[in-house]
Amino acid sequence: MFERPQSGERAILLHASPGGTPDPNEREEFAELAVSAGAIIVDEIVSSRRRPDSRFFIGKGKLEDVQRSVEEHHADLIIFSAPLSPSQERNLEGALKCRVLDRAGLILDIFAQRARSFEGKLQVELAQLQHLSTRLVRGWTHLERQKGGIGLRGPGETQLETDRRLVGKRIRQLNERLEQVDSRRTMNRQNRVRAEIPTVALVGYTNAGKSTLFNALTQAGVYVEDKLFATLDPTVRRLELPDGGEVIIADTVGFVRDLPHELIAAFRSTLQEAREADLILHLIDASDRNRWQRVRQVNAVLKELDADRVPQIRVYNKIDKLDRSPRLTNNQNGEGRAVWLSAVTGEGIPLLLDAIGRRLARKKIGGEIRLQASQGRLRALLFDMGAVLQERPVDDGGWVLELEMTERDFHRFLKREKLSREILETPQADEPAVSAF
């Protein structure tokens, strides 16, 4: 074991991909992540191995190559692109005599640097501690279990248990504080619902230009820089649409491939803005040659957050880099489906505002649903919403309700009650309503 150095940013990147050679695009993104964290890249090593070694992830030959590179470049840390187990991380540090970090640890470090708000700092600290809690075994010499013998028993193990208890206690404290923050955020969302102000969430792959677009729409003055995860803290502003309506627009944290689960869990309350939104603006870097891969990765995170059913408008940003003109394409209902614009120059933003207004227009929908006798709570909720035009009882003790409500209220009702849109039936002439429950 060795004492971990507390500073030093001279890094060797080890591109490791189990089962084959690492993809060049993934290597480029990994290098950008390291630079965003402040690393000075002194060397890059590629490792392709069908099966990771249980002790070091890489083979002995590659381990010797890394050792020589560490000595030659006086490196302070090695950053692996692949996830490492706690034991692999400790074994590598012991063999290489320098800090070892995997991709999840790198992203956590970036988040720690970027968080500025109270909530953001709590979320990052929670994610870091959850990540650290699996790596508290013999990571440093002062925690190492001492050998047996008179006067040599116990202190190391006691220190480990103390550290584990302190980490566990701090995790519980952070969860309690974040629950309080989440309660306030939920109350704010409920107030917006009561005021009938729709919410629009900005989501997208990191560095797609979300904060730049957010500033262009709201003049919020959010920090902007051309690097991954330049901004983390959620910002919410009012936005007035050309038709006179108002919406709340929320800027969320950027997504990235294989976002650590600790971060998704810690930022769940922040990302809930996307799940509870009436409309998602999915920002895409139009100049990125891997944009379709990025789109799939963002949609995968949205699905994990149960936000994949929220209506989307795809916003293709950075057309100024492609020398393209702004344009808007509509879906079969005449609603904005995709907008090409430049957040930097402002070209195409009027098209986006028009698309948002059309999507959030207070369109009325109507039809009938059949509720069983056990679904009295849903019946009461629909009456509270003022959506029931008339009702008639049925023989089995249930009801058939004739409804009329806005598309937005109907969407919220379905999402809150986890129901399918097919519950609403448009009855044909002389045909009874059919239950979809």
XYZ file of C-alpha atoms in Angstrom:
437
model
C 0.000 0.000 0.000
C 1.032 3.638 -0.418
C -0.052 7.071 0.731
C -2.238 8.658 -1.934
C -0.890 12.039 -3.079
C -3.335 14.853 -2.433
C -2.570 16.876 -5.561
C -1.232 16.570 -9.090
C -3.073 16.658 -12.408
C -0.578 15.039 -14.811
C -2.705 12.215 -16.138
C -2.298 9.143 -18.294
C -5.512 8.119 -20.035
C -6.009 4.398 -20.404
C -8.617 3.645 -23.037
C -9.850 0.191 -22.092
C -12.700 -1.598 -23.814
C -13.575 -5.167 -22.859
C -14.282 -7.237 -25.938
C -12.474 -5.137 -28.549
C -10.651 -1.960 -29.499
C -12.108 1.246 -27.985
C -14.247 3.326 -30.347
C -12.394 6.484 -31.559
C -15.409 8.679 -30.772
C -15.570 7.346 -27.227
C -11.836 7.967 -26.852
C -12.304 11.563 -27.982
C -15.151 12.135 -25.528
C -13.156 10.546 -22.697
C -10.234 12.891 -23.390
C -12.637 15.862 -23.357
C -13.952 14.722 -19.962
C -10.402 14.584 -18.585
C -9.591 18.061 -19.893
C -12.868 19.379 -18.442
C -11.765 18.043 -15.047
C -8.521 20.011 -15.333
C -6.235 17.089 -16.178
C -2.994 17.632 -18.082
C -2.851 14.662 -20.429
C 0.746 13.441 -20.708
C 0.081 10.101 -22.414
C -2.710 7.925 -23.792
C -2.598 4.132 -23.800
C -5.062 1.851 -25.581
C -5.878 -1.580 -24.207
C -8.054 -4.150 -25.961
C -8.752 -7.291 -23.987
C -11.562 -9.788 -24.391
C -11.991 -10.322 -20.669
C -10.899 -7.913 -17.922
C -8.306 -9.302 -15.533
C -9.870 -9.844 -12.122
C -6.943 -8.180 -10.310
C -5.834 -5.296 -12.535
C -8.428 -5.171 -15.358
C -5.496 -4.983 -17.807
C -2.959 -7.749 -18.426
C 0.542 -7.914 -16.955
C 2.191 -6.741 -20.171
C -0.015 -3.678 -20.413
C 0.525 -3.035 -16.690
C 4.277 -2.882 -17.304
C 3.705 -0.426 -20.172
C 1.698 1.809 -17.846
C 4.406 1.598 -15.159
C 7.056 2.754 -17.651
C 4.815 5.594 -18.817
C 4.230 6.718 -15.225
C 7.985 6.902 -14.601
C 8.754 8.536 -17.948
C 6.095 11.268 -17.716
C 6.083 11.682 -13.920
C 2.331 11.079 -13.947
C 0.210 11.775 -10.876
C -2.808 9.688 -11.816
C -4.132 7.095 -14.237
C -7.687 7.510 -15.543
C -9.418 4.395 -16.896
C -12.216 4.794 -19.418
C -13.796 1.551 -18.184
C -15.469 1.027 -14.796
C -13.163 -0.505 -12.181
C -14.160 -2.561 -9.206
C -12.941 -1.303 -5.800
C -10.419 -4.151 -5.574
C -9.064 -3.486 -9.083
C -8.657 0.196 -8.257
C -6.730 -0.612 -5.066
C -4.554 -3.249 -6.761
C -3.651 -0.831 -9.558
C -2.757 1.919 -7.102
C -0.520 -0.485 -5.190
C 1.244 -1.636 -8.363
C 1.565 1.753 -10.067
C 2.188 3.869 -6.942
C -0.111 6.649 -8.092
C -3.775 7.530 -7.966
C -6.156 5.547 -10.146
C -9.570 6.792 -11.232
C -12.233 5.273 -13.448
C -14.732 7.079 -15.679
C -17.402 7.331 -12.982
C -14.911 8.862 -10.548
C -13.823 11.338 -13.228
C -17.390 12.497 -13.878
C -18.012 12.814 -10.136
C -14.929 15.028 -9.869
C -16.195 17.265 -12.689
C -19.564 17.592 -10.980
C -17.837 18.510 -7.703
C -16.004 21.354 -9.481
C -19.088 22.682 -11.283
C -21.758 22.630 -8.559
C -22.414 26.135 -7.240
C -25.854 26.135 -5.626
C -26.626 24.672 -2.199
C -28.745 21.927 -3.740
C -26.145 21.092 -6.367
C -23.392 20.757 -3.768
C -25.566 18.472 -1.651
C -26.339 16.273 -4.645
C -22.699 15.996 -5.691
C -21.500 15.230 -2.161
C -24.131 12.512 -1.839
C -23.073 10.921 -5.145
C -19.399 11.058 -4.158
C -20.001 9.463 -0.772
C -22.135 6.706 -2.279
C -19.312 6.018 -4.729
C -16.679 6.201 -1.974
C -18.577 3.895 0.379
C -17.682 0.910 -1.827
C -14.008 1.881 -1.836
C -13.294 2.305 1.870
C -11.409 -0.961 2.301
C -7.621 -0.600 2.612
C -7.404 2.373 0.265
C -4.773 4.094 2.418
C -2.094 2.770 4.755
C -3.653 4.338 7.858
C -6.757 2.215 7.246
C -4.880 -1.021 6.656
C -5.640 -3.893 9.027
C -2.555 -4.356 11.220
C -0.924 -7.715 11.715
C -1.648 -9.741 14.841
C 0.536 -9.677 17.927
C 0.690 -8.005 21.314
C 0.114 -4.299 20.952
C -0.592 -4.575 17.219
C -4.215 -5.660 17.140
C -7.234 -3.615 16.138
C -6.490 0.046 15.420
C -6.614 -0.240 11.641
C -9.889 -2.134 11.629
C -11.355 0.276 14.176
C -10.444 3.202 11.913
C -12.182 1.499 8.988
C -15.344 0.948 10.991
C -15.265 4.555 12.180
C -14.925 5.863 8.637
C -17.759 3.653 7.424
C -20.020 4.851 10.205
C -19.188 8.511 9.527
C -19.808 8.093 5.788
C -23.110 6.323 6.433
C -24.205 9.035 8.864
C -23.335 11.795 6.391
C -25.235 10.005 3.582
C -28.344 9.881 5.784
C -27.992 13.604 6.603
C -27.650 14.512 2.917
C -30.676 12.418 1.978
C -32.737 14.188 4.649
C -31.664 17.631 3.413
C -32.346 16.725 -0.200
C -35.803 15.465 0.766
C -36.503 18.930 2.211
C -35.236 20.575 -0.986
C -37.331 18.174 -3.062
C -40.417 19.026 -0.985
C -39.948 22.722 -1.752
C -39.394 21.945 -5.433
C -42.543 19.785 -5.491
C -44.534 22.563 -3.833
C -43.302 25.036 -6.459
C -44.373 22.636 -9.218
C -47.809 22.265 -7.624
C -48.166 26.049 -7.463
C -47.348 26.263 -11.166
C -49.943 23.589 -11.919
C -52.589 25.481 -9.935
C -51.669 28.665 -11.762
C -51.986 26.696 -15.025
C -48.500 27.715 -16.133
C -47.021 24.957 -18.316
C -43.408 23.853 -17.799
C -40.849 23.309 -20.538
C -37.655 21.381 -19.709
C -34.407 21.726 -21.636
C -32.549 18.421 -21.896
C -29.713 17.177 -24.043
C -26.241 15.731 -24.209
C -23.655 17.742 -22.350
C -22.178 20.661 -24.304
C -25.063 20.701 -26.798
C -25.681 24.373 -25.971
C -28.553 24.189 -23.457
C -27.344 27.059 -21.287
C -26.648 29.231 -24.348
C -30.188 28.642 -25.616
C -31.603 29.187 -22.132
C -29.862 32.581 -21.959
C -31.037 33.478 -25.456
C -34.646 32.721 -24.512
C -34.723 34.234 -21.018
C -31.676 36.535 -20.671
C -30.926 34.624 -17.459
C -27.150 35.124 -17.584
C -26.387 31.453 -16.858
C -22.671 30.593 -16.947
C -21.626 29.291 -20.365
C -18.348 27.710 -21.463
C -17.336 25.357 -24.255
C -16.605 22.326 -22.103
C -18.465 19.279 -20.832
C -20.732 19.881 -17.812
C -19.962 23.617 -17.730
C -23.166 24.167 -15.735
C -24.871 21.805 -13.321
C -27.224 23.839 -11.215
C -30.845 23.874 -12.405
C -32.258 27.268 -13.327
C -35.953 28.080 -13.761
C -37.261 31.228 -15.485
C -40.528 32.551 -16.920
C -40.737 32.893 -20.676
C -43.332 34.917 -22.542
C -44.482 33.440 -25.843
C -45.396 35.462 -28.963
C -49.111 34.699 -28.481
C -49.025 36.310 -25.021
C -48.943 33.080 -23.067
C -46.392 32.270 -20.376
C -44.382 29.150 -19.683
C -41.815 28.127 -17.093
C -38.592 26.938 -18.714
C -36.138 24.793 -16.731
C -32.500 24.192 -17.668
C -31.413 20.714 -16.495
C -28.038 19.025 -16.101
C -26.487 17.667 -19.279
C -26.473 13.944 -19.974
C -23.528 11.807 -21.005
C -22.926 8.223 -22.049
C -22.949 5.803 -19.090
C -23.832 8.497 -16.573
C -22.949 7.019 -13.141
C -25.989 5.650 -11.343
C -24.930 7.517 -8.191
C -25.386 10.779 -10.082
C -28.759 9.815 -11.536
C -29.957 8.931 -8.030
C -28.543 12.092 -6.441
C -29.867 14.412 -9.177
C -33.249 12.685 -9.415
C -35.077 15.637 -7.833
C -33.443 18.031 -10.299
C -34.099 15.772 -13.279
C -37.691 15.385 -12.117
C -38.289 18.754 -13.781
C -38.064 16.822 -17.046
C -40.427 14.087 -15.886
C -43.050 16.562 -14.663
C -42.733 18.916 -17.641
C -45.520 19.485 -20.147
C -42.995 19.649 -22.975
C -39.341 18.670 -23.401
C -36.979 20.547 -25.690
C -34.409 17.912 -26.642
C -31.355 19.926 -27.653
C -29.059 18.276 -30.204
C -25.699 19.497 -31.482
C -26.367 19.499 -35.232
C -22.624 19.756 -35.929
C -21.831 16.595 -33.947
C -21.162 13.703 -36.324
C -22.331 11.316 -33.584
C -25.564 13.161 -32.879
C -27.846 10.160 -33.454
C -25.908 8.133 -30.925
C -26.221 11.047 -28.488
C -29.980 11.208 -29.109
C -30.355 7.521 -28.218
C -28.302 7.968 -25.046
C -30.377 10.946 -23.883
C -33.615 9.084 -24.588
C -32.286 6.135 -22.566
C -31.778 8.391 -19.530
C -35.229 9.934 -20.019
C -36.721 6.447 -20.049
C -34.915 5.635 -16.805
C -36.481 8.766 -15.306
C -39.971 7.830 -16.610
C -39.886 10.966 -18.759
C -39.927 9.229 -22.139
C -43.681 9.816 -22.642
C -43.475 13.596 -22.268
C -44.005 15.311 -25.665
C -40.729 16.393 -27.289
C -39.544 18.988 -29.751
C -36.103 18.220 -31.136
C -33.979 21.349 -31.327
C -30.990 21.053 -33.666
C -28.548 23.692 -32.419
C -25.308 25.134 -33.849
C -26.474 25.423 -37.474
C -24.077 28.394 -37.697
C -21.257 25.811 -37.809
C -22.918 24.074 -40.763
C -23.900 27.143 -42.785
C -27.552 26.061 -42.765
C -30.708 28.133 -42.649
C -33.157 27.898 -39.740
C -36.297 25.878 -40.390
C -39.217 24.197 -38.691
C -40.802 20.842 -39.512
C -44.256 19.863 -38.267
C -45.882 16.576 -37.410
C -49.100 15.318 -38.987
C -51.133 17.456 -36.565
C -49.393 20.626 -37.714
C -47.411 20.923 -34.465
C -43.701 21.686 -34.333
C -41.675 18.470 -34.365
C -38.125 19.721 -35.000
C -36.457 23.136 -35.189
C -33.050 23.980 -36.678
C -31.512 27.072 -35.062
C -28.411 28.731 -33.658
C -28.519 29.737 -30.000
C -25.398 31.879 -30.502
C -26.698 34.013 -33.403
C -30.394 33.808 -32.491
C -31.379 32.503 -35.915
C -34.412 30.234 -35.696
C -35.410 31.157 -32.132
C -38.701 32.760 -33.297
C -39.517 29.426 -34.988
C -38.875 27.614 -31.711
C -41.106 29.996 -29.737
C -43.870 29.485 -32.288
C -43.467 25.687 -32.038
C -43.651 25.831 -28.230
C -46.810 27.937 -28.391
C -48.505 25.517 -30.780
C -47.597 22.464 -28.718
C -48.908 24.060 -25.503
C -52.049 25.546 -27.017
C -55.061 24.839 -24.828
C -56.645 22.309 -27.160
C -59.755 20.603 -25.870
C -60.220 16.879 -26.072
C -63.340 14.926 -25.204
C -64.673 11.429 -24.905
C -65.969 8.871 -22.449
C -64.356 6.570 -19.950
C -65.849 3.804 -17.905
C -64.842 3.473 -14.258
C -65.441 0.502 -12.015
C -66.989 0.851 -8.563
C -63.531 0.479 -6.989
C -62.239 3.517 -8.893
C -64.131 6.147 -6.974
C -60.939 8.097 -6.296
C -60.392 8.653 -10.036
C -64.026 9.731 -10.398
C -63.623 12.298 -7.590
C -60.370 13.565 -9.108
C -61.973 14.135 -12.509
C -64.833 16.056 -10.873
C -62.300 18.176 -8.946
C -60.579 18.982 -12.254
C -63.899 20.184 -13.686
C -63.532 17.698 -16.529
C -66.876 15.868 -16.187
C -69.711 17.070 -18.440
C -72.120 14.340 -17.361
C -72.149 10.863 -15.919
C -74.419 7.869 -15.931
C -74.308 4.827 -13.646
C -73.951 1.322 -15.018
C -75.323 -1.967 -13.740
C -72.099 -3.208 -12.114
C -71.953 -0.162 -9.802
C -69.484 1.808 -11.921
C -69.911 4.940 -13.986
C -69.511 6.182 -17.532
C -68.151 9.730 -17.509
C -68.320 12.119 -20.425
C -65.205 14.297 -20.245
C -63.856 17.465 -21.741
C -60.488 18.945 -20.743
C -57.373 20.497 -22.189
C -54.777 18.261 -23.785
C -52.268 19.362 -21.150
C -54.543 18.528 -18.208
C -55.343 15.153 -19.740
C -51.626 14.417 -20.192
C -50.925 15.345 -16.574
C -53.816 13.194 -15.360
C -52.500 10.166 -17.270
C -48.950 10.697 -16.060
C -49.923 11.189 -12.417
C -52.191 8.145 -12.348
C -49.936 6.022 -14.604
C -52.703 5.340 -17.090
C -52.720 4.735 -20.822
C -54.111 7.293 -23.258
C -56.464 4.581 -24.548
C -58.686 5.033 -21.475
C -60.474 7.834 -23.335
C -62.911 6.456 -25.895
C -64.636 8.499 -28.552
C -68.001 6.751 -28.768
C -69.408 5.913 -32.187
C -73.009 6.580 -32.988
C -75.358 4.308 -30.998
C -72.378 2.529 -29.433
C -71.754 2.367 -25.672
C -68.401 3.435 -24.282
C -65.970 0.577 -23.807
C -63.881 0.330 -20.659
C -60.130 0.464 -21.171
C -59.278 -0.424 -17.591
